[in-house]
CSV table of C-alpha atoms and ligand atoms in Angstrom, one decimal:
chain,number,residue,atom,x,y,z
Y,1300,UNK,CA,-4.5,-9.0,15.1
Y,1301,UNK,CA,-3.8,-11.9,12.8
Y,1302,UNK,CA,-2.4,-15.1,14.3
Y,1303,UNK,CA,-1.5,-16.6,10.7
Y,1304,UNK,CA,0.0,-15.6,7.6
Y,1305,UNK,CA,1.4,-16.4,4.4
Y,1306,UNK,CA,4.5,-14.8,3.5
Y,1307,UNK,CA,4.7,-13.7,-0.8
Y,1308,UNK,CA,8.7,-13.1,-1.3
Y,1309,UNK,CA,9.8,-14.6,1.8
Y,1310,UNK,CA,13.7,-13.8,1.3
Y,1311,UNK,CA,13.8,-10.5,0.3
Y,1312,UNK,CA,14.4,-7.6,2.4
Y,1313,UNK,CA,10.4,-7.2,3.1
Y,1314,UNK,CA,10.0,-10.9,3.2
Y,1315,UNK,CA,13.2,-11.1,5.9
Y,1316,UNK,CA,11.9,-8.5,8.0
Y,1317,UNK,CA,8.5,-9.5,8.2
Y,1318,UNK,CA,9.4,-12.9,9.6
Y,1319,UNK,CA,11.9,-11.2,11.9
Y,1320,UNK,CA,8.7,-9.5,12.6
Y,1321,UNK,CA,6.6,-12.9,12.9
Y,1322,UNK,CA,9.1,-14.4,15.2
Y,1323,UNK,CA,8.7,-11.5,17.6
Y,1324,UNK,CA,4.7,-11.6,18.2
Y,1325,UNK,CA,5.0,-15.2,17.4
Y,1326,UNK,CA,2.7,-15.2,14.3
Y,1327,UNK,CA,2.4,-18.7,12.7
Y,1328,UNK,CA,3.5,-19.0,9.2
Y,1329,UNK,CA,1.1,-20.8,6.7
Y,1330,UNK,CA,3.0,-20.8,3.5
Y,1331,UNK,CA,6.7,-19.0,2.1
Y,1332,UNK,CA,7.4,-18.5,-1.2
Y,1333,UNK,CA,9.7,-16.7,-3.3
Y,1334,UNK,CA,11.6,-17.3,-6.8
Y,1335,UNK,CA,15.2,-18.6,-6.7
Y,1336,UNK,CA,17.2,-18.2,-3.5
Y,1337,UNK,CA,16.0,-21.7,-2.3
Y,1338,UNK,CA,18.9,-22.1,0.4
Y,1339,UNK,CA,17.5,-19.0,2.6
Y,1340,UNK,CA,14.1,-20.6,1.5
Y,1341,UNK,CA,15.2,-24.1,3.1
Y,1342,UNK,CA,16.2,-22.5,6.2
Y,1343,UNK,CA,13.5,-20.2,6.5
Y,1344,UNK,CA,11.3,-23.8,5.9
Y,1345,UNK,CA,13.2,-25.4,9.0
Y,1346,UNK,CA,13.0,-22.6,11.3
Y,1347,UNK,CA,9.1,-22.0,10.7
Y,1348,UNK,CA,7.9,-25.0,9.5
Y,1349,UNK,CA,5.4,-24.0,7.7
Y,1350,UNK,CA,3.1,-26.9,5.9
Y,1351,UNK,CA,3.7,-25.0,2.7
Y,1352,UNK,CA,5.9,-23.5,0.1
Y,1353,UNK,CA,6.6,-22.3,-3.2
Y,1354,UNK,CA,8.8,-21.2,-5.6
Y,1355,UNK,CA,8.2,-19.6,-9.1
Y,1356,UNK,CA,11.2,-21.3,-10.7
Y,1357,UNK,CA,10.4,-25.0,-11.7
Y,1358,UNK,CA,13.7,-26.3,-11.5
Y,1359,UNK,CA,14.5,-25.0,-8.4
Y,1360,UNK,CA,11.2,-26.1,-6.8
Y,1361,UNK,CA,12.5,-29.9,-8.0
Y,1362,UNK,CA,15.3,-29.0,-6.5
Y,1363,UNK,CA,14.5,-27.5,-3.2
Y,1364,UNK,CA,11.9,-30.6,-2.6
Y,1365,UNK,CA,14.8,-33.0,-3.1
Y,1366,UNK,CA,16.5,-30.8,0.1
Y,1367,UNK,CA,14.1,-30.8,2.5
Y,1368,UNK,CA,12.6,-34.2,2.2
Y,1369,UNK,CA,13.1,-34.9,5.8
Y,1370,UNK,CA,10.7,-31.9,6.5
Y,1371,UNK,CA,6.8,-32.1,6.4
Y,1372,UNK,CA,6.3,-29.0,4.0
Y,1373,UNK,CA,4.9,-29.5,0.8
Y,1374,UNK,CA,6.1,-27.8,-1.8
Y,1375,UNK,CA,4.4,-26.2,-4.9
Y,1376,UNK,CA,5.7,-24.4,-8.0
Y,1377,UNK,CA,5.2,-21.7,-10.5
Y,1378,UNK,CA,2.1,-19.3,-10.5
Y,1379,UNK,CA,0.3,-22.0,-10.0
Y,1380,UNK,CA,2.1,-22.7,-6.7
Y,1381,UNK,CA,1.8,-18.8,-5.8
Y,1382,UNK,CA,-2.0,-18.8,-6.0
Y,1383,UNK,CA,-2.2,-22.0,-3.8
Y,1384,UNK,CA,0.0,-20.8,-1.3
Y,1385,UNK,CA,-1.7,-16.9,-1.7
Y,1386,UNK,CA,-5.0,-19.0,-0.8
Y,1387,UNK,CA,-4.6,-21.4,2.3
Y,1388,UNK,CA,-7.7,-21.6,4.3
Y,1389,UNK,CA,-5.0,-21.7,7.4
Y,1390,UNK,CA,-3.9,-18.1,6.7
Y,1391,UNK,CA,-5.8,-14.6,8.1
Y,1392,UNK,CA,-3.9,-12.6,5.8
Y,1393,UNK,CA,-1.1,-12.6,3.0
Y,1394,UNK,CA,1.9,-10.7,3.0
Y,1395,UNK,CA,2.8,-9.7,-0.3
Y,1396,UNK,CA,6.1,-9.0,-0.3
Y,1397,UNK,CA,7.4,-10.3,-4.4
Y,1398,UNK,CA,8.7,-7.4,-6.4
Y,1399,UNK,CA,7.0,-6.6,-9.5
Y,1400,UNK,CA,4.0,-6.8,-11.4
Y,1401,UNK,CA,4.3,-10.7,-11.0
Y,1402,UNK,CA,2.9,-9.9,-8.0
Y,1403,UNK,CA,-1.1,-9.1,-9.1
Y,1404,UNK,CA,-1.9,-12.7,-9.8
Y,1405,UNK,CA,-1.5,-14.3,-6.5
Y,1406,UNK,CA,-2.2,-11.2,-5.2
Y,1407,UNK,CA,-6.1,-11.3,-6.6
Y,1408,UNK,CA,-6.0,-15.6,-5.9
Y,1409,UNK,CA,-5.7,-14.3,-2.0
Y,1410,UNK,CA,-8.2,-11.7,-2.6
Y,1411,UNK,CA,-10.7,-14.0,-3.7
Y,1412,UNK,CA,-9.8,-16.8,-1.3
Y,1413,UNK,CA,-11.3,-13.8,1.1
Y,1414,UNK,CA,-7.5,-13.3,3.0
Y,1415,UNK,CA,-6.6,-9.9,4.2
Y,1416,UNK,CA,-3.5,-8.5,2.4
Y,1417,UNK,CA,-0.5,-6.6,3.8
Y,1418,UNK,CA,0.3,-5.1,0.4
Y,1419,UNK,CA,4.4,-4.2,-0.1
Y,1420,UNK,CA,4.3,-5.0,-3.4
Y,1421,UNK,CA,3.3,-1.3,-5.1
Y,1422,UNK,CA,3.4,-2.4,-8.5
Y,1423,UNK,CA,0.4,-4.6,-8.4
Y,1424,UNK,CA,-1.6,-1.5,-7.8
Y,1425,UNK,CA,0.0,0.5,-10.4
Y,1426,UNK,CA,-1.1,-1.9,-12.8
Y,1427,UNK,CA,-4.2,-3.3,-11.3
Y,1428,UNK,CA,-5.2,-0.8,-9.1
Y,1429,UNK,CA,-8.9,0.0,-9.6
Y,1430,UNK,CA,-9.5,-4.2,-10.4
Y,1431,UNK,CA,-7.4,-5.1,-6.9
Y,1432,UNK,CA,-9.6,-2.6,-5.3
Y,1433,UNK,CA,-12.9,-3.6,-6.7
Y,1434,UNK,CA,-12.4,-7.1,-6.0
Y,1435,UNK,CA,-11.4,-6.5,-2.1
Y,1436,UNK,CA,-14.2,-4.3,-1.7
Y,1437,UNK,CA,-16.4,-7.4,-3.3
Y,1438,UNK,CA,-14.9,-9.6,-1.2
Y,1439,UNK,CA,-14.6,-7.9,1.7
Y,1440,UNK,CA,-11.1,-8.2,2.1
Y,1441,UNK,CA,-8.7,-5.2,3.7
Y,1442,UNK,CA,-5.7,-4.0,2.4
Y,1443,UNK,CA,-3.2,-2.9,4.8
Y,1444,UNK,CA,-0.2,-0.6,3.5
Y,1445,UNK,CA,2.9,-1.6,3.7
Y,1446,UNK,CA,4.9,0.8,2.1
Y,1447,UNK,CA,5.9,3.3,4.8
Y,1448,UNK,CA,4.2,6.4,3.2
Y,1449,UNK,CA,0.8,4.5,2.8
Y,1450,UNK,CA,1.4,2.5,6.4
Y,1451,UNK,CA,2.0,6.5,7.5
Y,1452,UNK,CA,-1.2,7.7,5.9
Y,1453,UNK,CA,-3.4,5.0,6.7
Y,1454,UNK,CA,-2.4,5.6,10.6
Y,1455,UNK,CA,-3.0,9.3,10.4
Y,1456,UNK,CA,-6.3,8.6,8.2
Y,1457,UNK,CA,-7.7,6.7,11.5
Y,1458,UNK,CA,-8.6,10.7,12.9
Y,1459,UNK,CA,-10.6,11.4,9.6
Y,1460,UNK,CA,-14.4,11.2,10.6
Y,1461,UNK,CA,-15.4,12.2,7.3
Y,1462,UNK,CA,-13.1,12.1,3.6
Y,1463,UNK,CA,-14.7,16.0,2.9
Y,1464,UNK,CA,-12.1,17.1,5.8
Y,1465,UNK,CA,-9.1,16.4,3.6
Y,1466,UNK,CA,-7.3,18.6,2.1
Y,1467,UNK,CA,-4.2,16.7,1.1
Y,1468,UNK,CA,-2.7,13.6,1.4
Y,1469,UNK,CA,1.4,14.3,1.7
Y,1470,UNK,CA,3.8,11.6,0.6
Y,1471,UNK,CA,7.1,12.4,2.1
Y,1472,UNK,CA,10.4,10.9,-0.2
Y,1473,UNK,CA,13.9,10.8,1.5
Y,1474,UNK,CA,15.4,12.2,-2.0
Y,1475,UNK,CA,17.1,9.2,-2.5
Y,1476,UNK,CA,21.2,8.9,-3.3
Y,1477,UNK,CA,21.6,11.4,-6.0
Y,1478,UNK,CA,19.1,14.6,-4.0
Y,1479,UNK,CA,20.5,18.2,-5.3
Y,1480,UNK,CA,22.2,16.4,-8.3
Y,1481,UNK,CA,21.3,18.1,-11.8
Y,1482,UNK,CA,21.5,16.3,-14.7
Y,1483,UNK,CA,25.0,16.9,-16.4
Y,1484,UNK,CA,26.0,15.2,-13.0
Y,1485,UNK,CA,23.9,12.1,-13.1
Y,1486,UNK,CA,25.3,11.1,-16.6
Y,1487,UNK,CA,27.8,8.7,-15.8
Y,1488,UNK,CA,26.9,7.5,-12.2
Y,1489,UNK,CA,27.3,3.7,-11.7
Y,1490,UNK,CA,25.1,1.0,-10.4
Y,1491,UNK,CA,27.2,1.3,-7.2
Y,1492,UNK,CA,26.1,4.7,-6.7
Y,1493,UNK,CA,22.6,4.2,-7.3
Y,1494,UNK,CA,22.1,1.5,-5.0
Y,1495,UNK,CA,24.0,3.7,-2.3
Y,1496,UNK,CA,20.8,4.5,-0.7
Y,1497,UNK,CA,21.1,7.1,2.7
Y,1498,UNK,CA,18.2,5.5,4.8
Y,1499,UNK,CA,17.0,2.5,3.9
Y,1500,UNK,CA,17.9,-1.1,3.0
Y,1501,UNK,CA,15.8,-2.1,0.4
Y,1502,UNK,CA,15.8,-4.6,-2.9
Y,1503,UNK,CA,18.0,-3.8,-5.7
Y,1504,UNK,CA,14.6,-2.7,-7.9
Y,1505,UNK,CA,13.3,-0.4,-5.4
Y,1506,UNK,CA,16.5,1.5,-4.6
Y,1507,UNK,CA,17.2,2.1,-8.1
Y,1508,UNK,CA,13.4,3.4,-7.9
Y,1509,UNK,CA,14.5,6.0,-4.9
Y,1510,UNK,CA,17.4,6.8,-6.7
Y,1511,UNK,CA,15.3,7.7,-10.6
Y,1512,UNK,CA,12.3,9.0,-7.8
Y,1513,UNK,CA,9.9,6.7,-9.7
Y,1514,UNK,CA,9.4,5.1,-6.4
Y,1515,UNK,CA,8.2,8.4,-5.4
Y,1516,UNK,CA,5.4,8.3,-9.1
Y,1517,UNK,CA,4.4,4.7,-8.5
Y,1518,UNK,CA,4.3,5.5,-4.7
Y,1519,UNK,CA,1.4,8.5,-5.8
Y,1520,UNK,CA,-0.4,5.8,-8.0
Y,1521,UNK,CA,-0.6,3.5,-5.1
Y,1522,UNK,CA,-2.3,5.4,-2.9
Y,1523,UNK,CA,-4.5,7.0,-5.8
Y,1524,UNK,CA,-6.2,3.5,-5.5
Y,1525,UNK,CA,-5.7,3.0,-2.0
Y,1526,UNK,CA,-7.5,5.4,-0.5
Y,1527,UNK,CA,-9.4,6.5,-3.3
Y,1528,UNK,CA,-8.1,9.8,-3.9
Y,1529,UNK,CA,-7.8,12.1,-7.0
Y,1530,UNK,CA,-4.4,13.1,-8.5
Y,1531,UNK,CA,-4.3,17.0,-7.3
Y,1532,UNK,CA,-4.6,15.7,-3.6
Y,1533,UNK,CA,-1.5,13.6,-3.5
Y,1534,UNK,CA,1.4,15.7,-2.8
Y,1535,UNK,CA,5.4,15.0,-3.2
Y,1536,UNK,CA,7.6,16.5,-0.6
Y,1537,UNK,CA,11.3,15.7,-0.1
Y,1538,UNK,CA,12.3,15.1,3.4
Y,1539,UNK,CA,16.0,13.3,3.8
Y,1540,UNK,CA,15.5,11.9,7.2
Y,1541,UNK,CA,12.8,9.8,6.8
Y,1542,UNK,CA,11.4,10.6,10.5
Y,1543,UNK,CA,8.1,12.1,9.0
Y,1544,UNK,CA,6.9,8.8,7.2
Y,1545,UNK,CA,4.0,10.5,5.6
Y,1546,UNK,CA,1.4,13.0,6.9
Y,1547,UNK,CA,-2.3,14.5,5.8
Y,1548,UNK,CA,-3.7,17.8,5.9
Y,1549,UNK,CA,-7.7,18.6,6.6
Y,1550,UNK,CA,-9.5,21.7,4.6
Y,1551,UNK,CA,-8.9,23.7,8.3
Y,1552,UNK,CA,-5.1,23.7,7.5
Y,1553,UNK,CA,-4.5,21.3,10.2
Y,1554,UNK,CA,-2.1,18.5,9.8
Y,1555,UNK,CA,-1.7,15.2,10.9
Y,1556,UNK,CA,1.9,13.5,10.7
Y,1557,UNK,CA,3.6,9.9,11.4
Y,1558,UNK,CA,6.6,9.6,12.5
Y,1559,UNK,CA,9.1,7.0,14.1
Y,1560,UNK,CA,12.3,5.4,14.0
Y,1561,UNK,CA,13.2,4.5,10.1
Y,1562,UNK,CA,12.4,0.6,10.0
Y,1563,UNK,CA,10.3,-1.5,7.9
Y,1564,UNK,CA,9.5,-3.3,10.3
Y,1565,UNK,CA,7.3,-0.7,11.7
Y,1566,UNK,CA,4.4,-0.9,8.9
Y,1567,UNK,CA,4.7,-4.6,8.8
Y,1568,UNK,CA,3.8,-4.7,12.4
Y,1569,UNK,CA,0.7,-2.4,11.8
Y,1570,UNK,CA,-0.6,-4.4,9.2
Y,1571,UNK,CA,-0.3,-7.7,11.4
Y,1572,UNK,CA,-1.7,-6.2,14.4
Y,1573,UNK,CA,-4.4,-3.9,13.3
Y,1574,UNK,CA,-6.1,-2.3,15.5
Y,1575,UNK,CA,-3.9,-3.5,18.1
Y,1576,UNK,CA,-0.1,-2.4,18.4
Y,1577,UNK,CA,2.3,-4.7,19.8
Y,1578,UNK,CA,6.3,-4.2,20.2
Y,1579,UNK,CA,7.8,-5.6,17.0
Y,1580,UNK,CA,11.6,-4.4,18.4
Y,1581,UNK,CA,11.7,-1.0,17.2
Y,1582,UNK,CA,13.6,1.4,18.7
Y,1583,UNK,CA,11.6,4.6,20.2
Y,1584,UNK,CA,13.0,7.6,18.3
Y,1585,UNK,CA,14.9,9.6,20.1
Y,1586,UNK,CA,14.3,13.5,18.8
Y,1587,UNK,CA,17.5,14.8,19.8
Y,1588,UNK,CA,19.6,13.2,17.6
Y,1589,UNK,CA,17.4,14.9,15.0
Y,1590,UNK,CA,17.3,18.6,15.9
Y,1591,UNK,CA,17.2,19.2,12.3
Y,1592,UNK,CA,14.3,18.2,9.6
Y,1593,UNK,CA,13.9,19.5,6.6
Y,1594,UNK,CA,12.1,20.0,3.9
Y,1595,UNK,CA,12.4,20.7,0.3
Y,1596,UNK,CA,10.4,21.1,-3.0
Y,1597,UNK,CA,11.2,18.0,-5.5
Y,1598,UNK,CA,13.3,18.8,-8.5
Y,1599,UNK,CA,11.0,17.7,-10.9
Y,1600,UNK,CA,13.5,19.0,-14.0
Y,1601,UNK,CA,16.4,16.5,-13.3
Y,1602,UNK,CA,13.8,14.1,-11.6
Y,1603,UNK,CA,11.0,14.0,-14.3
Y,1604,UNK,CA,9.8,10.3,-13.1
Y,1605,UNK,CA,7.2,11.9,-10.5
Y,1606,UNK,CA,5.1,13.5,-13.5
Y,1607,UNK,CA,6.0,11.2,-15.8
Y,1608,UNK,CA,3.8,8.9,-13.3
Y,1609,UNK,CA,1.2,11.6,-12.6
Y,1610,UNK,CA,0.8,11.6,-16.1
Y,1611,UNK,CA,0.3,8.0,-16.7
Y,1612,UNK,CA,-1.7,8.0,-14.1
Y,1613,UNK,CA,-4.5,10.5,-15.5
Y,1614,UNK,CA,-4.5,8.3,-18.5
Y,1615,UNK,CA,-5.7,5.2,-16.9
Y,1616,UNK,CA,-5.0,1.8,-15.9
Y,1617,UNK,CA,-3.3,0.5,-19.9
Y,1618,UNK,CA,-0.7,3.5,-19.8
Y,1619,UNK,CA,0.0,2.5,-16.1
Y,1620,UNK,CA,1.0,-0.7,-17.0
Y,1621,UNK,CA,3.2,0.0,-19.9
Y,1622,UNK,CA,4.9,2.7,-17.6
Y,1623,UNK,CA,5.7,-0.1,-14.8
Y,1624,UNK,CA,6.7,-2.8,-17.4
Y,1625,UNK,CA,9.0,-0.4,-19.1
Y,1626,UNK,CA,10.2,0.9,-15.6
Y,1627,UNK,CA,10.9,-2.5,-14.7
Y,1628,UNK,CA,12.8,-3.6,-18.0
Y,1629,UNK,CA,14.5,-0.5,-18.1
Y,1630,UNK,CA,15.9,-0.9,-14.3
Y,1631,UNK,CA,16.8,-4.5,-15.4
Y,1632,UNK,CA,18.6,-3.0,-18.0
Y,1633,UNK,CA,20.7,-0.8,-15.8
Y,1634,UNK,CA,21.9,-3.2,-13.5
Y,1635,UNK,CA,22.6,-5.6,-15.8
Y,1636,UNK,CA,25.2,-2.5,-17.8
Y,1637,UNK,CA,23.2,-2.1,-20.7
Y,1638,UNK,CA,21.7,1.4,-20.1
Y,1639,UNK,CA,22.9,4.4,-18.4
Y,1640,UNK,CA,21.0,5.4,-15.4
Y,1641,UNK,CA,19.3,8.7,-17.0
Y,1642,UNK,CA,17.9,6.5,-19.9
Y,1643,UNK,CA,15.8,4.4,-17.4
Y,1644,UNK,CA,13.4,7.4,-17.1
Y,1645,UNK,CA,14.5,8.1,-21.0
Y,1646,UNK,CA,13.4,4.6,-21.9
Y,1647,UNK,CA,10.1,4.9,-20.0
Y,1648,UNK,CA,8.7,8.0,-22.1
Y,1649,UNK,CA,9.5,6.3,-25.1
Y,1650,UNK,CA,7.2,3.5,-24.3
Y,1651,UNK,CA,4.5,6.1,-23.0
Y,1652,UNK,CA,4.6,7.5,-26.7
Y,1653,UNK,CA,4.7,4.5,-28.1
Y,1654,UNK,CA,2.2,2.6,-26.6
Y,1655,UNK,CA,-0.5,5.6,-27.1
Y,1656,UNK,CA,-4.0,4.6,-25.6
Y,1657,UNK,CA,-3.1,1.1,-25.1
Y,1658,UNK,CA,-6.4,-0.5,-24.1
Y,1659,UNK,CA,-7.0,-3.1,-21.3
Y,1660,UNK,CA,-10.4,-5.1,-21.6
Y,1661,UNK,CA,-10.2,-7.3,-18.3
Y,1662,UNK,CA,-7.3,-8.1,-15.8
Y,1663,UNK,CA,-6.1,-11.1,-17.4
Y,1664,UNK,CA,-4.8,-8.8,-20.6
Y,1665,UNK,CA,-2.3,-6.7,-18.1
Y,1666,UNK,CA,0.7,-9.5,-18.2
Y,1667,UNK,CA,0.5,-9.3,-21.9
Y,1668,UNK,CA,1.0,-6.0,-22.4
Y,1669,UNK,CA,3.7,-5.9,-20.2
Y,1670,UNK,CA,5.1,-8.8,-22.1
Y,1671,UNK,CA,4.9,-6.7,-25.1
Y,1672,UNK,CA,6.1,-3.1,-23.2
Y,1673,UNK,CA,9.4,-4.8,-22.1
Y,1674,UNK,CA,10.4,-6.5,-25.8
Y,1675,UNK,CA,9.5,-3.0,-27.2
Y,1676,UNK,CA,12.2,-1.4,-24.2
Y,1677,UNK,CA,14.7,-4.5,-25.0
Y,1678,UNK,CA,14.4,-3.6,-28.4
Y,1679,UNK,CA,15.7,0.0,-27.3
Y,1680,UNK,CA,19.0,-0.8,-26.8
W,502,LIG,P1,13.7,-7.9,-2.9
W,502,LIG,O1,14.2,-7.8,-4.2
W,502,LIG,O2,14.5,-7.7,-1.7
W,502,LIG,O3,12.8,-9.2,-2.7
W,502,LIG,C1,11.9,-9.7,-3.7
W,502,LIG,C2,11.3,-10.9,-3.2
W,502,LIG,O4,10.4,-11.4,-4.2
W,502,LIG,C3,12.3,-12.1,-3.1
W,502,LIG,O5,11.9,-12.9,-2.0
W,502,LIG,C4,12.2,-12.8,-4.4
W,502,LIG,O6,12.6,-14.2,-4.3
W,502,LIG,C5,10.7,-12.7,-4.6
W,502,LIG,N1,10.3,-12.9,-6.0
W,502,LIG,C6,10.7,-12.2,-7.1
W,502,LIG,N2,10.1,-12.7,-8.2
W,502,LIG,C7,9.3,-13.7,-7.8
W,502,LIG,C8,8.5,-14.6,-8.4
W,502,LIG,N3,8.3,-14.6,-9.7
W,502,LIG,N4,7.8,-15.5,-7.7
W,502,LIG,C9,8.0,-15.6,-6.3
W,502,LIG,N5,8.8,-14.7,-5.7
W,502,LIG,C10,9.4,-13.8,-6.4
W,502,LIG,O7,12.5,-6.7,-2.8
W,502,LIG,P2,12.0,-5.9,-1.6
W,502,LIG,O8,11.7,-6.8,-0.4
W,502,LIG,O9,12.8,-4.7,-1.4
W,502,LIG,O10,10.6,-5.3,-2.2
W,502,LIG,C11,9.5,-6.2,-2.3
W,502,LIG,C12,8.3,-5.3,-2.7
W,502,LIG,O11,8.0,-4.4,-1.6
W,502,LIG,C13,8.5,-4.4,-3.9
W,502,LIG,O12,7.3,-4.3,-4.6
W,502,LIG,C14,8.9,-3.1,-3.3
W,502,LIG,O13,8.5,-2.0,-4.1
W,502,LIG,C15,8.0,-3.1,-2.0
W,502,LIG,N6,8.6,-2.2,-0.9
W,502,LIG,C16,9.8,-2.5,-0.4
W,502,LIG,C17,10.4,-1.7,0.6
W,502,LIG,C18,11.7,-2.1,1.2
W,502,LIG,O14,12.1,-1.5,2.2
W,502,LIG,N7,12.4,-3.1,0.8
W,502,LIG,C19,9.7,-0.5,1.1
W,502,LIG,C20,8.4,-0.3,0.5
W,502,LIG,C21,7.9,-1.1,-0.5
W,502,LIG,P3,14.2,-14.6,-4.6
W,502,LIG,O15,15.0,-13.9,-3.5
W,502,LIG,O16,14.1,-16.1,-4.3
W,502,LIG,O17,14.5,-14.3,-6.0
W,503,LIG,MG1,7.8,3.9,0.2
């Protein structure tokens, strides 16, 4: 059970629910941070008052200290601020909760400050995977899941005495807004439709993600590195309720499932209290108002993001990053009306072939060639 934390991405839906979260088991908050919404930021500051914060814009951070002058928290700016924040010697663990690749830096600063992470933010694994592991494994820092699937399999994982068991790990996906679409009808669909998601709340990245299913690919990355499992053991199945969060299966056919009310606030929870479990306000399910879950195969013709992924993924850590940053520029794209929705996964391939064998010496190289990945998308349209 942590009693302190630092919270990456404070006002975003993660970063809202995991304080909703803190105020419940009354977990003191170290440091916020986030990048431009500076008037939830300021009340977030007055409410938890904690003796830091920072924000990744500059001009906002002026800003923002200028506004809370009569409060005691200091506040910090930029990646620099980040990685101070990420590495308080007040905090047992740090929430990481920004969305994006911008999130590996201050993610590996709280690493080697030797804090526990509760990882949300997927994409710093997809790029950085087998560094971020290595260096908590040196440092003998945990990483506890956030992401509901992962949250889902590292609770079921707690039953497995010994990794030769397991079979399978199974990521369950919800199908997202456009399930049993085909193609011809995903032509023209509009931003409004794609961020129309059936079961969760999420960030306007992320539920373009659930609608493309490259949440589902990145998602099968993620817990490639997280619990160290090869490619041909991570499989995809589409489940629309999201009552099954994720489950694994051992050689003897048995399987092991988690299930629970759909909330976020549920894996946020775990991570805090591990190995404990405390009431964070969720509501028990109740099965009879779900007499009916199914099942079904993905659709990986109309949806090709989940092999595109795979794919990327059996290449290595370079063609993983070029497949985020162009996933990310693409999405950009999209909700800004530049690019339909089917050229986000369109977009993504191109950058696959383009970028062939791209190589990555050391971690510090990753941020450049997403730099270059997204001017080569930009340059697309
Ligand atoms: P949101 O878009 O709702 O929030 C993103 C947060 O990150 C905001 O606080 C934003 O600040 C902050 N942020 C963005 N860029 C920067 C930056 N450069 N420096 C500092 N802060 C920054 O995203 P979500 O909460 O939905 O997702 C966050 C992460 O969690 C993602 O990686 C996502 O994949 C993962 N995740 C989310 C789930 C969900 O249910 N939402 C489920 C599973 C995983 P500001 O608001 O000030 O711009
Ligand atoms: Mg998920």
């Amino acid at each position: 059970m942590k009693n302190s934390i630092c919270v990456l991405g404070s006002t975003g839906s993660i970063g809202t629910q995991t304080l909703e979260v803190a105020r419940k088991l009354k977990t003191k908050i170290t440091a916020l941070a986030a990048n431009k919404n500076i008037s939830l930021l300021e009340n977030q500051i007055r409410e938890f008052k904690p003796p830091f914060a920072a924000v990744y814009d500059e001009n906002l951070a002026k800003k923002l200290k200028e506004n809370i002058k009569d409060t005691d928290t200091k506040i910090l700016s930029g990646m620099n601020g980040l990685c101070e924040v990420a590495s308080l010697e007040s905090s047992e663990m740090v929430v990481t909760a920004v969305s994006g690749m911008i999130g590996l830096k201050p993610t590996i600063c709280a690493i080697n400050a030797k804090k526990d992470i509760a990882l949300a933010n997927k994409e710093t694994l997809v790029v950085g995977g087998e560094f971020v592991m290595q260096e908590a494994k040196k440092n003998g820092v945990s990483i506890f899941p956030v992401d509901s699937e992962h949250s889902a399999i590292f609770q079921c994982l707690q039953s497995c005495k010994d990794k030769e068991d397991l079979k399978k790990l199974i990521l369950t996906a919800s199908g997202g807004p456009f399930f049993g679409k085909t193609k011809d009808e995903l032509k023209n669909v509009t931003i409004k439709d794609a961020l129309n998601h059936p079961n969760w709340k999420m960030g306007a990245k992320i539920t373009i993600d659930s609608a493309t299913m490259m949440n589902k690919g990145l998602e099968i990355i993620e817990a490639m590195h997280l619990f160290d499992t090869p490619l041909d053991k991570i499989d995809v199945i589409i489940h629309p309720q999201s009552v099954v969060h994720s489950m694994i299966e051992y050689v003897d056919g048995c399987i092991i499932a988690q299930m629970g009310t759909p909330s976020m606030k549920a894996p946020i929870a775990c991570a805090i209290t591990y190995p404990h479990r405390q009431n964070s306000g969720i509501e028990s399910l109740d099965f009879t108002k779900y007499s009916n879950l199914s099942f079904y195969k993905p659709d990986d013709e109309t949806f090709e993001a989940i092999n595109i992924c795979r794919k990327a993924a059996s290449l290595g850590g370079a063609a993983t990053t070029v497949l985020n940053a162009a996933n990310e520029e693409a999405v950009s794209l999209f909700l800004n009306e530049k690019i339909k929705f089917l050229e986000i996964t369109e977009l993504v391939k191109k950058a696959l072939d383009n970028f062939k064998n791209p190589e990555i010496l050391n971690p510090e190289d990753i941020p450049e060639l997403g730099r270059k990945t997204r001017e080569f998308i930009s340059k697309q349209v």
